[in-house]
Amino acid sequence: MMNILYLFFGVLTGIFTCLFPGIHPNNIAVLSIFLLPYFGENFVPFLIGLVISHYFINFIPAAFLGVPDDETSVSVLPLHKLTLKGYGYEGVILSGLGAFLGVAISLVFVLIVLLMKIDINTLYLFIKPAIPFILILFVIYQIITAKHIWEIAIIFLSGIFGIVVLYLNYSELSTLTAIFTGMFGVPILLNSLNSKFPKQNITFPKFELIYIYTSLFATVTGFFRIFLPAVSGAQLNFLLSKIIKESNLRSFLVSQGAIILSNEVLSLLALIFIGKGRSGVAETIRLLNLKFSLNDMIFYIIVSSAISFILLSYISKFLLKILPKINFRLLSIFLIIFCTLLVLVVSKYPIYNFIVYLTAIFIGILANKSNSNLSNMMNVLVFPTILLFLR
């Protein structure tokens, strides 16, 4: 019974971390050394509830405010587009549906892998040499399919920026916050300065069979997170976005929801597969040597996912009733100031972080003004990852 209470407390904490831009589950994980004495053996359900609810509810700021984190940066523009058309609730629910399907399929996938006794480490050693060349092919594909010269410029500007900031220099979690808030968040907020929050149609989307197929494909893609320590969930989201096109907007959102949550679930279950975490929260569980079983972890994941999906529906409905009454210009200005202060305050090197932030904003504005595919800015992660695997 106590486990459920701590799990629910984790879910509530996850709602807090996602509704405030720049606050991440890893920030809470960093405080583990101070929190552990108060939680004891209940720290595992708390952390799982925290990370699952964070990524479910995180679709709300991405859709309604256009403020992403690293995981939702690819889906932020499609979600925000639906909000501007008056279908923000539908976009959030579709993303949440994909997330829930991603969780369910991930757990089935894990059970199959365990029953078949597949050696993940052997699979990783087999695939690892091909990773940089797969990423290079994706970059070439982007260049070939670019609509105009500015898209190619964005690809290389983002990639070179990523090499300089993430490969050649010191980086921390706050550096990623500066990059993704600057590239994807601030430009959208600047565009919103002279707009009003549009009237919303709160309608539940129709379920289509294709959503299961896209979720299944996304979850298989998310499986690679287990044995690719240098490839983040954001990079896998980006690669998936090149396969499932934004032109089929609703399927795209379902696929992005599925890969985001399957990434997190499989990152946690990597502790059982290979004894290593693939996320900040998973690594915290490992480093603190916390006790858990496969059955416990699956139970916590299922319960926190169900609660989070239900809360996603209610919270988004509640906010959509409030947001039209708020001065959207003032809200956008407040969020820009808040994000800027956050970039300065949370970093050990605020001046360096601020320069990174301003550079990211410049690239983001350039991509928006040139009508480029914003997902091409994710090369900020792809280029340094290629170099990391080649060295």
mmCIF file of C-alpha atoms in Angstrom, residues 81 87 94 154 172 197 291 314 357:
data_model
loop_
_atom_site.group_PDB
_atom_site.id
_atom_site.type_symbol
_atom_site.label_atom_id
_atom_site.label_comp_id
_atom_site.label_asym_id
_atom_site.label_seq_id
_atom_site.Cartn_x
_atom_site.Cartn_y
_atom_site.Cartn_z
ATOM 1 C CA LYS A 81 0.096 23.627 -35.154
ATOM 2 C CA TYR A 87 -7.402 21.011 -31.978
ATOM 3 C CA LEU A 94 -3.163 11.385 -29.581
ATOM 4 C CA ILE A 154 20.108 24.601 -41.073
ATOM 5 C CA GLU A 172 25.833 19.484 -18.811
ATOM 6 C CA PHE A 197 -4.855 31.766 -27.797
ATOM 7 C CA LYS A 291 16.210 -3.195 -4.544
ATOM 8 C CA TYR A 314 -8.218 16.172 -17.227
ATOM 9 C CA TYR A 357 21.265 29.834 -25.688
#
